[in-house]
Structure formats: C-alpha cells, structure tokens
Amino acid sequence: MEPSGSTTSNHTLNSTGGGCPWEVSDKARLCRFLCYGSEGDVYTAREEGRVSMENVGALLSMLQEGRGAEVVEDIRRFSQDGRAVRPGPCFFALALCSQHSELKTRQAALKALKEVCRDPTHLFSFIQYKKELKDGMKCGIWGRALRKAVSDWYNEQDAMSLAAAVTKCKQREGWSHQDLLRLSHTKPAKDAIALISKYITKGWKEVQVAYADKENSDEVVKVLSYLEVVEKVKHSCDETEVISLIEEHKLEREQLLTDHLKSKQVWRALLKEMPLHSVLKILGKMTSNKVLEPGSSETQLVCERIQSETVLKKAKLHPFSILLASEHYKRGQGYQGKPKWEPDGSILKAMDSAFYKSFMNVEPVGKRFVVAVDVSTSLSSVVPGTSISTAVAAAAITMIFARTEADTHVLAYSEGAVVPCSVSADMTLAEATVELVKIPSGSTDCSLPITWATESGKSVDVFIVLTNNPLWTFTASPLESLKKHRQASGANSKLVMCGLTSIGHAIADTEDRGLLSVCGFDLGALSVIRNLAQDLI
C-alpha cells in the first residue's frame, strides 16, 4: 500500500507547536514494541514473529540513559492492563532488563516477574528469553537473584491455583517445572507448596508414601485430593468415570489423555465448563465429530452459554472476536480444508445474538472518531487469515465505533467525494454492510475524510480509514492534510490507515507519532487503535 502521490519530508511532519508533540520518542517506540513487537508505525495482523535484539533499539537506549525503572514500569503496565496485543515482547523486554548492568534495573525487573508472568507458559517464555540473551556469554542465567525470583513465583501462588496450573501446563519452550524448581533451589514457604513441589520433582507415588500417615492441614488435604483426582483420570480407561471426574472437579482437556479425547461423551462433559473463547475455537471440530448434533441437549446448552450475557461478560469477549469465530464456523471447513462440517442453524443464531450482546464488553475511549470506508474498489475480498469479507469487516468496525463511542462519524468515500453514511447504533451487521456497499466505486483518495472534517469545521481526534485498495492516490498528502486539520481544529489528530487486504506495507516513511498503518485486520488491530487514541503508543 505505498501511496502513488507526492510525500513530504519526514522532518516537516511533526506539526503543531514546533513538532515536539509528534516526535516519535524512545518512550513511544518502547511502548509500540511492548504493544505489538515492533518499534515501527506498522502493525501487521496475525504476525507472530519471535522478537529479537533487532527490535529493541529504543529500549536499549533508555536503559543506557539510566531509565531502567521507567522501562520496567511500562512493561508491567502493558502486561497487566491488557494493552499488549502480543505477550512475547513484554517477556523479552523483562528478560533483557533482568540482566542489565545496573543493579536497580535488574532488581525492578525480577520484582515485577510475578505481575508480568502470571502463568507457567509466561514464566517458561521469560526463562527461555533469558537463556537466549545469555547464549554466547560465559556466565549462566541462574544467579542468586533469579533463583530467588523464581522461588518467590512458586511460593507466592495460591496453592490450589498452582496445583491446577502445573497439571495443565507441565512444560513449554524446552523448560519444565521440574527444571525450574531444581535450578532455583526452591525451598517451599508452606506445606501445600511443599506438597506440589514434591509432586513435580518426585512424582505421585512418593507423595502418597510421604503424606499417607501425616496429620495434614486442611489446605494440604484439599491439594492432595485434587492431585489424586488428576492422577486417577490419567490412569482411567473407564469413560463413565472420566466423565464423572471432569464434571465433579471441573477438569480441563489439558489434564486428560489423548485417548480420552476420542470420546464424544468426554468432549460433551468438557464443553459444559470450558472457557467460552475455547468453545468458539472448536465449534467446527465439535460439529464435524458429531459431538454437537442438531437439536441435541448439548447443542442447546452450548447455544445458551454462547449468548448468555453473564457468560459473555465474564469471558470479556469482544464483538469482533465473536464475528471472526462466527464467519469461520459459517464457512464449514478448516483453513487447510479439514475438517468439514455442516453449520448448525441454532449455533449460528446464538453467535449472531452474542455478537450484539458483546458490545457491552467494549469500554469507550471517549475520543472523537471518523471512520471512513474506501468503496473505490469492490469490498468482496477476504481479510487475509480469516473467513470474513472486507465488506463485513468494514461494517463491523464501523458498528463497533458507532455503538460504543458517542462522537463518531461514519463516512464512505470514492470518486473524489465523501458520503456520510447512515450506519447507526441500532443497525444490524447486515444492514450496515448493505449501507456501505451500495455506494458507487471510483478512484481512491485517502486524504478525503480529513479534508471533509477540516472543511466541515469538525474536530477529530482519530481518523480511521479502511480500504482494500493496494495502491493509494491522493490530491494532497494525507500527512499534510492531517497537519492542516490539527492546525485548524486545535485537536491532537491521529490517522490510522487500515489496509484490510494488505500483507505488510505502510502509508509512508514518517516520523510523525500520530500516524499508524494496519496491514490486514484482527482483534489486535482494535487494541492498537485504542492504544494510539489514548496516547499510549
């Protein structure tokens, strides 16, 4: 998506008041990295590349300036507040800080370990990043400070939560709990943690022998009973017993054997308490395997859960996430062609209902938005990596802002003209889609929405331009148009160019902090836009 019009020198784009507000500072670059793994102004949907030292120039610069505590605090905030679209960059950054030459930075990083690495998969990733950062150096990673931090991570967990965690996730990234407990020389701080530690390092048989004749506390008895259930299900070939244990103790599929998962009845038992986001991912597979059959009580129960406001609120599912799952289920087959299924009408109806109900989970940003849809080309393409058409994606995005942000203008533009759209909060997705695609197509000019707002005297905080045109033209540079809007309105206006079918190009090479390109589209793109609107990246 490289623009075919003229561009402006990077140094002239940092507008309003001499340019300082729009400079891409090291702090901004760090926050971009923590958010989506790159210091640049391009977010590429579904890109899960492993982060490396090439991505952390700003972070290293801040550490050299003695700003280590500030960096660690940003890592903690992005991780805890759900600002990070991808978790890996935060773990990598924390690992880098934890072995910085400055003592205070190292101490701050390891102190934040439990808050940033909240479950075993996070902890394993952090340890692996530390190992990779130390490769080629003579010293190892297991100094006294890391041993204490890892020991504290285990000792400060709730015993029952830890028992569930270590039985669901035993190893990742080449590391296991046994490795970490051994290398950290962990000394359990209480009896229940000592029990879990023995279970991890010595196994269930030794635990049985050690605790058989002891007078145990209530907490230890509770953990022992839970571990006994986990061991029992692992050695059971009785389908009825396995189902009973799943239902009584809320066991999850990670705690079962592969052979157990060949049973339809076992899957039906798992579905009753399975987290809703996991249910949505496997609806196709469950329909294909006849675990969910038309009219069955299991299908009815799943439909009730999918559209339950209480369940949706607890799961914090975003409307766009539900839409992606719904469109994939409607497709009737996996991305590799297998498995295949006949979509169930009642499930599709439940997901449609859930889509609208889940708008309650979207917290307003409270900014003034213009969402402009480029209709210069057909919106019949498919967003890469999804089953959703660009028309439906564009309609859904406009609806999300129209329904959740009080000050939102929806526009369509084409053939040198901008047309305000009647996409409103009470529209269905189908109605919004029809509204967008009925406008005649023509040439693309992505500066038109900004010019429209400036000439109409409207102050806009964030312009979101949606297009699937791989080549943009414009009468004036969007950057210059944005600059003029800032000067005319006094607003700290930002521009997000979303290339719905793009696979990795940007609007321009710019050092203006108020510009961002999104290539493709996914749920993470909405988080990135939200962060930009709030001046967090």
mmCIF file of C-alpha atoms in Angstrom, residues 356 395 398-399 403 422-438:
data_model
loop_
_atom_site.group_PDB
_atom_site.id
_atom_site.type_symbol
_atom_site.label_atom_id
_atom_site.label_comp_id
_atom_site.label_asym_id
_atom_site.label_seq_id
_atom_site.Cartn_x
_atom_site.Cartn_y
_atom_site.Cartn_z
ATOM 1 C CA TYR A 356 -24.668 -7.799 19.546
ATOM 2 C CA ALA A 395 -19.218 -2.801 8.532
ATOM 3 C CA THR A 398 -17.797 0.985 11.850
ATOM 4 C CA MET A 399 -20.502 -0.536 14.063
ATOM 5 C CA ARG A 403 -22.182 1.797 19.085
ATOM 6 C CA SER A 422 -26.330 6.291 7.984
ATOM 7 C CA VAL A 423 -24.592 3.479 9.876
ATOM 8 C CA SER A 424 -26.171 3.858 13.298
ATOM 9 C CA ALA A 425 -26.050 2.168 16.674
ATOM 10 C CA ASP A 426 -29.384 0.379 16.152
ATOM 11 C CA MET A 427 -28.428 -1.227 12.803
ATOM 12 C CA THR A 428 -27.753 -4.910 12.321
ATOM 13 C CA LEU A 429 -24.457 -6.005 10.786
ATOM 14 C CA ALA A 430 -26.241 -6.984 7.560
ATOM 15 C CA GLU A 431 -27.882 -3.545 7.309
ATOM 16 C CA ALA A 432 -24.571 -1.763 7.920
ATOM 17 C CA THR A 433 -22.873 -3.888 5.254
ATOM 18 C CA VAL A 434 -25.572 -3.050 2.692
ATOM 19 C CA GLU A 435 -25.239 0.646 3.534
ATOM 20 C CA LEU A 436 -21.528 0.593 2.703
ATOM 21 C CA VAL A 437 -21.546 -1.473 -0.483
ATOM 22 C CA LYS A 438 -24.388 0.406 -2.213
#
